[in-house]
mmCIF file of C-alpha atoms and ligand atoms in Angstrom:
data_model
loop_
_atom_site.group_PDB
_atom_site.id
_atom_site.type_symbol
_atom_site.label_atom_id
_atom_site.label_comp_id
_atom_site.label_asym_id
_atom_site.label_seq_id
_atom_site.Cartn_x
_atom_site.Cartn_y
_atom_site.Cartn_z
ATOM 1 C CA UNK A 241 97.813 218.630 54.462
ATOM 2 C CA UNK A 242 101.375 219.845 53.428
ATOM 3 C CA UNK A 243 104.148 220.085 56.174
ATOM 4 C CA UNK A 244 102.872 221.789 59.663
ATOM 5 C CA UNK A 245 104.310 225.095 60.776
ATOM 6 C CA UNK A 246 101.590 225.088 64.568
ATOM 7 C CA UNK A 247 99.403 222.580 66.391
ATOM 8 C CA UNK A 248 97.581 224.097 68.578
ATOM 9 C CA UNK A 249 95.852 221.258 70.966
ATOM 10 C CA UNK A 250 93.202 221.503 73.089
ATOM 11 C CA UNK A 251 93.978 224.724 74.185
ATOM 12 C CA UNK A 252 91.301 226.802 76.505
ATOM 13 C CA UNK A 253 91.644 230.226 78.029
ATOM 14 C CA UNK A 254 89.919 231.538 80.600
ATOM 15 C CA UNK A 255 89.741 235.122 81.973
ATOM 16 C CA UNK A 256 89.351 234.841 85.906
ATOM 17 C CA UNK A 257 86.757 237.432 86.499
ATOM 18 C CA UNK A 258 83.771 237.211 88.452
ATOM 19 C CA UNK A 259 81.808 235.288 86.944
ATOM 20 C CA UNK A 260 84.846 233.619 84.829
ATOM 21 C CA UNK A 261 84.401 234.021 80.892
ATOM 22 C CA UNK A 262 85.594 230.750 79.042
ATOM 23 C CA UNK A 263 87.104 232.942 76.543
ATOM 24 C CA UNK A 264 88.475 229.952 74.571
ATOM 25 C CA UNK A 265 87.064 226.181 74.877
ATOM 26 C CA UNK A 266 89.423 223.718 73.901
ATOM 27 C CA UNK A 267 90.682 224.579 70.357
ATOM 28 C CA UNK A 268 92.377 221.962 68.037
ATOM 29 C CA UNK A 269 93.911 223.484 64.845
ATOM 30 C CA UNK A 270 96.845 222.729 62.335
ATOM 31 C CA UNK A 271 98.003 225.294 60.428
ATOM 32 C CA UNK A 272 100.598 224.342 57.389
ATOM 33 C CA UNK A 273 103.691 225.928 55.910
ATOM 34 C CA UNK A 274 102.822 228.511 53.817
ATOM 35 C CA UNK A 275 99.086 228.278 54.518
ATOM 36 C CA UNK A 276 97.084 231.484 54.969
ATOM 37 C CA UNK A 277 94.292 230.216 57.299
ATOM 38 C CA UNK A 278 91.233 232.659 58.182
ATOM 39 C CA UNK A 279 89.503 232.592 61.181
ATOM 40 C CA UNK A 280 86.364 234.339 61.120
ATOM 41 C CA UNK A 281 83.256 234.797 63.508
ATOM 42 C CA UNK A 282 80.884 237.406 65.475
ATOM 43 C CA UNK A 283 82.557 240.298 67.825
ATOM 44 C CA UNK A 284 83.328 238.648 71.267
ATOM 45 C CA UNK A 285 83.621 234.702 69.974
ATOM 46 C CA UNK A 286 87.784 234.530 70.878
ATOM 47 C CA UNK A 287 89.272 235.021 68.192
ATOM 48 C CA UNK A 288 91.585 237.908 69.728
ATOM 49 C CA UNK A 289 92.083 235.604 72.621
ATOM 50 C CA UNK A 290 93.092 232.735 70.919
ATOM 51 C CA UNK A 291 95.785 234.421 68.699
ATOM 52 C CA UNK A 292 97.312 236.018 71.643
ATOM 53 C CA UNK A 293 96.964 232.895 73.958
ATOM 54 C CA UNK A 294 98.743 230.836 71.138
ATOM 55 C CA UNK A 295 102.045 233.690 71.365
ATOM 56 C CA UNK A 296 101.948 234.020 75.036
ATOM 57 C CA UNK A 297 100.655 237.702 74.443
ATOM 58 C CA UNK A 298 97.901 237.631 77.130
ATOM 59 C CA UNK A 299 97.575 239.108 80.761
ATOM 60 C CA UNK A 300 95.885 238.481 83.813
ATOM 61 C CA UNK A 301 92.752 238.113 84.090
ATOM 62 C CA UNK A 302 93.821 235.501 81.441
ATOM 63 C CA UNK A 303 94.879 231.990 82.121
ATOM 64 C CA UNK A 304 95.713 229.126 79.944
ATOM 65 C CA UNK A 305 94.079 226.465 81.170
ATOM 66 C CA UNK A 306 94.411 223.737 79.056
ATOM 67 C CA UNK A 307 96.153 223.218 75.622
ATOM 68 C CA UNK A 308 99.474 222.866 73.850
ATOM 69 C CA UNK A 309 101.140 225.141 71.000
ATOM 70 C CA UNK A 310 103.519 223.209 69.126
ATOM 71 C CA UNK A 311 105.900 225.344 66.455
ATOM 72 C CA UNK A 312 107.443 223.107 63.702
ATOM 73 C CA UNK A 313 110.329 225.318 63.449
ATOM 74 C CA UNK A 314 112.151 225.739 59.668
ATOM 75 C CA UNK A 315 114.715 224.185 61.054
ATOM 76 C CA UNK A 316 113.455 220.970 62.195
ATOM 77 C CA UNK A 317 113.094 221.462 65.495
ATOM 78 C CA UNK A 318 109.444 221.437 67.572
ATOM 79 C CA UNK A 319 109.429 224.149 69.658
ATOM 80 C CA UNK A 320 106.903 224.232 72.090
ATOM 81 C CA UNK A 321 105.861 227.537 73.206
ATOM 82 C CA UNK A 322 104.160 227.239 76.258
ATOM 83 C CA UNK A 323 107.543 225.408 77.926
ATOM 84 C CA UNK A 324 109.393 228.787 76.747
ATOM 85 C CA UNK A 325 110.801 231.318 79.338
ATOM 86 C CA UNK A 326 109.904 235.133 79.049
ATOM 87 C CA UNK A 327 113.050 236.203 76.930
ATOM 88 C CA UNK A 328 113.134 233.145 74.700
ATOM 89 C CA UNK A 329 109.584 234.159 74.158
ATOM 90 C CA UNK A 330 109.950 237.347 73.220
ATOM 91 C CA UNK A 331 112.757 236.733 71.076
ATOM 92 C CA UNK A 332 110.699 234.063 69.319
ATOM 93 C CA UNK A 333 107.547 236.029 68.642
ATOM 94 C CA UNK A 334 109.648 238.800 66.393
ATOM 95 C CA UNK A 335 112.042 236.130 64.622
ATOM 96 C CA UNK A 336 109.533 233.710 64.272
ATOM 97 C CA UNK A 337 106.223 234.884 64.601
ATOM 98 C CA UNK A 338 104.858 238.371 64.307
ATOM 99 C CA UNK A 339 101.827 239.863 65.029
ATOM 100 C CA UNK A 340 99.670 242.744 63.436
ATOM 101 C CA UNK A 341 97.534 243.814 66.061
ATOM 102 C CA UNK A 342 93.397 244.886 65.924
ATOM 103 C CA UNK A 343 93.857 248.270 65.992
ATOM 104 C CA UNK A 344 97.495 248.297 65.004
ATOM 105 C CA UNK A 345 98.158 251.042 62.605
ATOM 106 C CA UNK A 346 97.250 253.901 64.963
ATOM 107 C CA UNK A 347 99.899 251.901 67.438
ATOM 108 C CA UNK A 348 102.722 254.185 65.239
ATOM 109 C CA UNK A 349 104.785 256.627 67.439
ATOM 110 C CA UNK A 350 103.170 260.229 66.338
ATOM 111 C CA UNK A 351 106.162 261.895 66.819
ATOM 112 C CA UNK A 352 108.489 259.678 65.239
ATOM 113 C CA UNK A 353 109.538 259.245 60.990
ATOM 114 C CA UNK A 354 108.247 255.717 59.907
ATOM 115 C CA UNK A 355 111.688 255.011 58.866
ATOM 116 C CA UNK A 356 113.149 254.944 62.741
ATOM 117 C CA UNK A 357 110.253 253.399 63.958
ATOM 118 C CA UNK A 358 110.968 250.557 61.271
ATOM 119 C CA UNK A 359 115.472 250.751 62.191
ATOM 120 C CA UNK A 360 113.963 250.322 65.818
ATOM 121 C CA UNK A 361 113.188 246.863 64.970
ATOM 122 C CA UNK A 362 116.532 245.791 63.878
ATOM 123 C CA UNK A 363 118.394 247.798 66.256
ATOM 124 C CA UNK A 364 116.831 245.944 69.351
ATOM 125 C CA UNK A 365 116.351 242.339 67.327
ATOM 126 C CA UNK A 366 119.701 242.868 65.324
ATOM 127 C CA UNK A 367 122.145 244.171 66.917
ATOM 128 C CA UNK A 368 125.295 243.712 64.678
ATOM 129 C CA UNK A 369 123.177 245.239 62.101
ATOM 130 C CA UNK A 370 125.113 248.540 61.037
ATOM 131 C CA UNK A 371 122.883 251.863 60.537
ATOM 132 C CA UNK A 372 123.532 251.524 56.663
ATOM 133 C CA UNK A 373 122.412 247.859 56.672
ATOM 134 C CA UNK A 374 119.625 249.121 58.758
ATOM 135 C CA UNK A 375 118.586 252.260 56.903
ATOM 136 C CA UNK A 376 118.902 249.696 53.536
ATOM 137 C CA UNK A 377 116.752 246.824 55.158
ATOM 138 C CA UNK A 378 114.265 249.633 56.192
ATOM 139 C CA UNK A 379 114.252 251.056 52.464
ATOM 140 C CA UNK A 380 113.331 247.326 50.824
ATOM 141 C CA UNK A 381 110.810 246.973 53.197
ATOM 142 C CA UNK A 382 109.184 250.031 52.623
ATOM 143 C CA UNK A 383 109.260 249.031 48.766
ATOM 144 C CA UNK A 384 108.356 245.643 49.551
ATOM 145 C CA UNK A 385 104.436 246.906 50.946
ATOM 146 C CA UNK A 386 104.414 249.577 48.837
ATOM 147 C CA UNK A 387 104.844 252.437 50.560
ATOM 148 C CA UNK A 388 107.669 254.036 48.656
ATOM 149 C CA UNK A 389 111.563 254.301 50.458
ATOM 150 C CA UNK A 390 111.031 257.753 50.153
ATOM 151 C CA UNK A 391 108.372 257.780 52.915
ATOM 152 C CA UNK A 392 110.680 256.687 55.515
ATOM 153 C CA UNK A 393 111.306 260.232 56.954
ATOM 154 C CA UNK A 394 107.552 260.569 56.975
ATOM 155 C CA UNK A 395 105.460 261.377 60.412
ATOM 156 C CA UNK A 396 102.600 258.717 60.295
ATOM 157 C CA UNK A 397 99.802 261.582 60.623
ATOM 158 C CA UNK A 398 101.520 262.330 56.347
ATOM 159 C CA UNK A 399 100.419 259.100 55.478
ATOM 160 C CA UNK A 400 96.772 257.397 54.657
ATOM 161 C CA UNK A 401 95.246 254.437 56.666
ATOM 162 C CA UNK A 402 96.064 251.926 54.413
ATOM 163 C CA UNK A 403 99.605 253.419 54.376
ATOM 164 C CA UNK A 404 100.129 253.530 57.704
ATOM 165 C CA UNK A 405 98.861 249.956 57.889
ATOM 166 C CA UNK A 406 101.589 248.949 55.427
ATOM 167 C CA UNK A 407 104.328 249.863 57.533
ATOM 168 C CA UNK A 408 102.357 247.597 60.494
ATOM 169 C CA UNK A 409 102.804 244.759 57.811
ATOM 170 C CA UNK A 410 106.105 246.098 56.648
ATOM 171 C CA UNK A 411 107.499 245.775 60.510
ATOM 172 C CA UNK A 412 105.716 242.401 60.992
ATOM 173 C CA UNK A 413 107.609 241.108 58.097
ATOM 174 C CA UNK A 414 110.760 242.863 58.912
ATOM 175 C CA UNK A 415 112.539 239.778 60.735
ATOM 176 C CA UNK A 416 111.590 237.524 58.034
ATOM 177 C CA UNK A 417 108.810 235.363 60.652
ATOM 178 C CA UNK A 418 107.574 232.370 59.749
ATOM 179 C CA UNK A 419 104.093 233.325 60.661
ATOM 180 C CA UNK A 420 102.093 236.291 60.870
ATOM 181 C CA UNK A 421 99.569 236.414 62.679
ATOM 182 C CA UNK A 422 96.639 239.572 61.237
ATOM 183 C CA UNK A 423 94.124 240.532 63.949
ATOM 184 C CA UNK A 424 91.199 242.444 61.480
ATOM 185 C CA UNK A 425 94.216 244.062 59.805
ATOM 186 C CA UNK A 426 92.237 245.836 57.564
ATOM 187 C CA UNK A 427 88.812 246.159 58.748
ATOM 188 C CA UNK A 428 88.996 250.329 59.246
ATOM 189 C CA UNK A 429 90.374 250.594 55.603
ATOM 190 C CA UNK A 430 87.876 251.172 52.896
ATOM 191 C CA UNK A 431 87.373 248.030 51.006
ATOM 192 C CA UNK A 432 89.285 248.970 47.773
ATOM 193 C CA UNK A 433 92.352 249.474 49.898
ATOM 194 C CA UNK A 434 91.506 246.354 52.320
ATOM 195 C CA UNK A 435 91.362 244.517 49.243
ATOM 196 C CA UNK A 436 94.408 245.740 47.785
ATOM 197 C CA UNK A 437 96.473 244.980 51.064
ATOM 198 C CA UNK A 438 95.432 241.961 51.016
ATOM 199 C CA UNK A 439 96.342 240.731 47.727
ATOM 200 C CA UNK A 440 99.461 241.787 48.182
ATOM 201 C CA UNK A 441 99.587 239.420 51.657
ATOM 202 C CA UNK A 442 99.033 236.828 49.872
ATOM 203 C CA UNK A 443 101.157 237.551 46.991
ATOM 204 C CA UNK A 444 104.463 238.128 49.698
ATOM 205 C CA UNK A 445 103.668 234.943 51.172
ATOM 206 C CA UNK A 446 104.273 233.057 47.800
ATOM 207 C CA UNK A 447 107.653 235.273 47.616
ATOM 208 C CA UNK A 448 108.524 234.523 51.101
ATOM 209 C CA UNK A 449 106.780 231.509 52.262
ATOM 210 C CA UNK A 450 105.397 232.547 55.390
ATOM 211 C CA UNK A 451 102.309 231.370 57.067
ATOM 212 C CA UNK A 452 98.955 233.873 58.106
ATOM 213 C CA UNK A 453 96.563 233.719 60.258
ATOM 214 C CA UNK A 454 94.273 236.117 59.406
ATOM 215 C CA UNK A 455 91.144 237.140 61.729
ATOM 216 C CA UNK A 456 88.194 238.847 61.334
ATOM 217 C CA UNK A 457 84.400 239.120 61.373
ATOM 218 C CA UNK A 458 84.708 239.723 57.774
ATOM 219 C CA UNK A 459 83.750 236.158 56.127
ATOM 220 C CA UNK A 460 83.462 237.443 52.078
ATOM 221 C CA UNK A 461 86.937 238.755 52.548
ATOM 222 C CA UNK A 462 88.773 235.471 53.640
ATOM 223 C CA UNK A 463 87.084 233.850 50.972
ATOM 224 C CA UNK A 464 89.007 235.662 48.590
ATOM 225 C CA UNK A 465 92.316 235.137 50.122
ATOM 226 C CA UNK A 466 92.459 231.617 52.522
ATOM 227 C CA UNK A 467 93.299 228.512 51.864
ATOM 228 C CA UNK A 468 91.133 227.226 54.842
ATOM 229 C CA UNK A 469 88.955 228.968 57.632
ATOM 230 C CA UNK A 470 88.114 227.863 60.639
ATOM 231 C CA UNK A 471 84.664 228.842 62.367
ATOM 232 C CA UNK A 472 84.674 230.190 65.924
ATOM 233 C CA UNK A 473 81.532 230.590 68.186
ATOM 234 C CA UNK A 474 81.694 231.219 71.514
ATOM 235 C CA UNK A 475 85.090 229.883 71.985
ATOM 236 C CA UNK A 476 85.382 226.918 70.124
ATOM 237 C CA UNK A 477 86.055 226.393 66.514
ATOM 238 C CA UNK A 478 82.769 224.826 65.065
ATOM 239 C CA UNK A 479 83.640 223.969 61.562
ATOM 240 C CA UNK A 480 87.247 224.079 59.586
ATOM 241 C CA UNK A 481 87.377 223.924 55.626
ATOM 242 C CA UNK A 482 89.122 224.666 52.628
ATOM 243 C CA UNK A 483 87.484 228.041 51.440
ATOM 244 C CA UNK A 484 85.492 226.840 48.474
ATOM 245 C CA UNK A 485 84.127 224.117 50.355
ATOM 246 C CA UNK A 486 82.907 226.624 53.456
ATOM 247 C CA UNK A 487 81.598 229.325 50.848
ATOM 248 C CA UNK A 488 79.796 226.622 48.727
ATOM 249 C CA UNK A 489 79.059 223.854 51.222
ATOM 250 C CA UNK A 490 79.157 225.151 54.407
ATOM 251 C CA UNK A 491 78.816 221.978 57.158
ATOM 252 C CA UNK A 492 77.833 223.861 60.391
ATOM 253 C CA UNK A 493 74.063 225.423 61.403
ATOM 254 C CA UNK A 494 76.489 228.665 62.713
ATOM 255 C CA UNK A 495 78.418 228.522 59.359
ATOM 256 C CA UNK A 496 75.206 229.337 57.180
ATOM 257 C CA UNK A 497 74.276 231.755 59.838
ATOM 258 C CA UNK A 498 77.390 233.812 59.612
ATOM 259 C CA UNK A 499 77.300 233.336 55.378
ATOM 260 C CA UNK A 500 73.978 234.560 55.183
ATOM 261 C CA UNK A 501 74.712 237.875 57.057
ATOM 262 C CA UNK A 502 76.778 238.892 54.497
ATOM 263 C CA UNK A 503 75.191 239.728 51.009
ATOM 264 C CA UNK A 504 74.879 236.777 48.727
ATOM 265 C CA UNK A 505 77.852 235.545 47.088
ATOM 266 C CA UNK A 506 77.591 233.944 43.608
ATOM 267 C CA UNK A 507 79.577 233.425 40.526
ATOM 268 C CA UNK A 508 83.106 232.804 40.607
ATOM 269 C CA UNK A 509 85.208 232.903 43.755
ATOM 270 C CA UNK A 510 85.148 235.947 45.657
ATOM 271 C CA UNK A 511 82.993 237.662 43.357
ATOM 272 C CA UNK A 512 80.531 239.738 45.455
ATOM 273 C CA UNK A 513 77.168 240.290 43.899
ATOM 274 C CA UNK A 514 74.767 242.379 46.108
HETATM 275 N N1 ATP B 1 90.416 241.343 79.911
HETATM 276 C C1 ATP B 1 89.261 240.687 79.839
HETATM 277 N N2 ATP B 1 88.567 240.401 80.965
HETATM 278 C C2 ATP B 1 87.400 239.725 80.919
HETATM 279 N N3 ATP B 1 86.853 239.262 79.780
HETATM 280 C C3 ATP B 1 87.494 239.492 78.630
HETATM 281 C C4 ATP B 1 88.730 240.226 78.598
HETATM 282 N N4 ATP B 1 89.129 240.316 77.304
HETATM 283 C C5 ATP B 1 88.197 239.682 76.574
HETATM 284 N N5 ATP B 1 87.216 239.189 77.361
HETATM 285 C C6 ATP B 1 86.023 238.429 76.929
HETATM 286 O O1 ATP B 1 86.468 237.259 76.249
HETATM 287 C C7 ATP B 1 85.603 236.971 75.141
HETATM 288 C C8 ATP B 1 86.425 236.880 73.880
HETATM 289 O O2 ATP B 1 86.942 238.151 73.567
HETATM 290 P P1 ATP B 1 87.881 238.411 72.296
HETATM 291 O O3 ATP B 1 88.370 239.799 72.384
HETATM 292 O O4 ATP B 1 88.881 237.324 72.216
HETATM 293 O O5 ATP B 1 86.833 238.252 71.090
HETATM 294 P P2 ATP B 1 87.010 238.596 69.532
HETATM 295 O O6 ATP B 1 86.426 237.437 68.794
HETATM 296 O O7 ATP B 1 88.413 238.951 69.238
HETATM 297 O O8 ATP B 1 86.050 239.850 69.339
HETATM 298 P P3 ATP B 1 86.167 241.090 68.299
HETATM 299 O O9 ATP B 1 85.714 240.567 66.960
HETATM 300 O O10 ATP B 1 85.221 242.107 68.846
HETATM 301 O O11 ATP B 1 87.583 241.569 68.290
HETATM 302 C C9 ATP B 1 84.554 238.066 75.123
HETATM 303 O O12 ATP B 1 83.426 237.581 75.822
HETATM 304 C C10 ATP B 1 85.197 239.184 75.902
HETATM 305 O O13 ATP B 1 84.223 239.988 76.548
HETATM 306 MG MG1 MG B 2 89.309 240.669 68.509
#
């Protein structure tokens, strides 16, 4: 594998509740520059968990019990990001790491354009920004996903799903992270627009050379677009491939399980045939 951007070692989770759930069971995972790496498996199996446990995201009942998180910074240095205090955290998740949460796109402020809710960003994370640089950065973001500069004064109840889900990615991306981390960023879209978001994912990651982990329950989909998956079941990752070798060779009982609850998949990649 190419140059690693996060080791995550051995890490468990647990959420102390009565009786405890071992959310998370000792997860090993590498994920490389520039990779987009899938991570797929039923409602309830961690996945949510995991991502957050691996930025420091989650709350009590939640405890890390086990486990390191290694980031192979850009520049050199190997951060690791359980040894990090709150601030440096939350600094580092935004410039280095950004999340799109499950969920995300009806997070948007109702009563607020897009276009402040995206200055926001840069006026807390960039502070010698001026409002023109701001306003500007906001405009080529907007482009960047799609949604048109123009929409910036927009309320996000004058924009689509998939639209409003843009400016989730276009705010994720705004700090130029190193990896973005998608929690089912798509799954409430209609599939024509899922798929068309995530093309374009995939295609900014070649511009910008930043690395995804993308979750959801959707397997077909992250055959399209991953380099690799990894398979979670009940907190532990139970197979990890390249995507070819998963769709056509699948190692793992659970892994032919999960394939053949979708409809059959033949012909070329990511070609579905029902
Ligand atoms: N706050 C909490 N307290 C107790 N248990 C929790 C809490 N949050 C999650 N869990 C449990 O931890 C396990 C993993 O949940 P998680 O949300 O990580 O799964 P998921 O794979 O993301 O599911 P989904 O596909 O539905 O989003 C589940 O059994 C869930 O019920
Ligand atoms: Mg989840």
């Amino acid at each position: 594998m190419s140059e690693p951007l996060l080791s995550i070692h051995d890490f468990s989770v647990t959420y102390d509740v009565d009786p405890p759930v071992h959310a998370v069971k000792g997860v090993t995972l590498e994920l490389a520059r520039g990779e987009i790496l899938g991570l797929a498996g039923e409602s309830g199996c961690g996945k949510t968990t995991l991502a957050y446990g691996v930025q420091r995201l989650l709350k009590a009942p939640a405890v890390i019990t086990n486990g390191s998180v290694m980031f192979h910074d850009a520049s050199g240095e190997d951060v690791d990001i359980n040894a990090l205090g709150a601030e440096e955290m939350r600094r580092f998740r935004w410039d280095k790491i950004s999340m799109v949460f499950q969920g995300a796109m009806n997070s948007l402020n109702p009563v607020a354009q897009i276009g402040s809710q995206l200055e926001d960003v840069f006026e807390v994370h960039r502070p010698e920004m001026t409002p023109r640089q701001r306003r500007s950065e906001v405009a080529d973001l907007l482009e960047l996903v799609r949604v048109g500069a123009q929409r910036a004064r927009s309320f996000p109840h004058e924009l689509s799903g998939g639209m409003r889900q843009r400016v989730m990615i276009a705010m994720a991306l705004a700090l130029r992270p190193q990896l973005m981390v998608m929690d089912e960023p798509t799954t409430a879209l209609d599939v024509l627009v899922q798929r068309e978001i995530i093309r374009q994912i995939s295609q900014l990651r070649h511009e910008f050379g930043f690395s995804v982990i993308f979750i959801t329950h959707d397997l077909p989909l992250l055959l399209e677009i991953t380099d690799r998956i990894a398979i979670m079941r009940e907190g532990e990752i139970v197979e990890v491939g390249r995507a070819e070798q998963i769709w056509t060779d699948p190692q793992d009982a659970y892994t032919r399980t999960l394939l053949s609850s979708f409809p059959r998949l033949t012909g070329e990649r990511g070609v579905v045939v029902r």
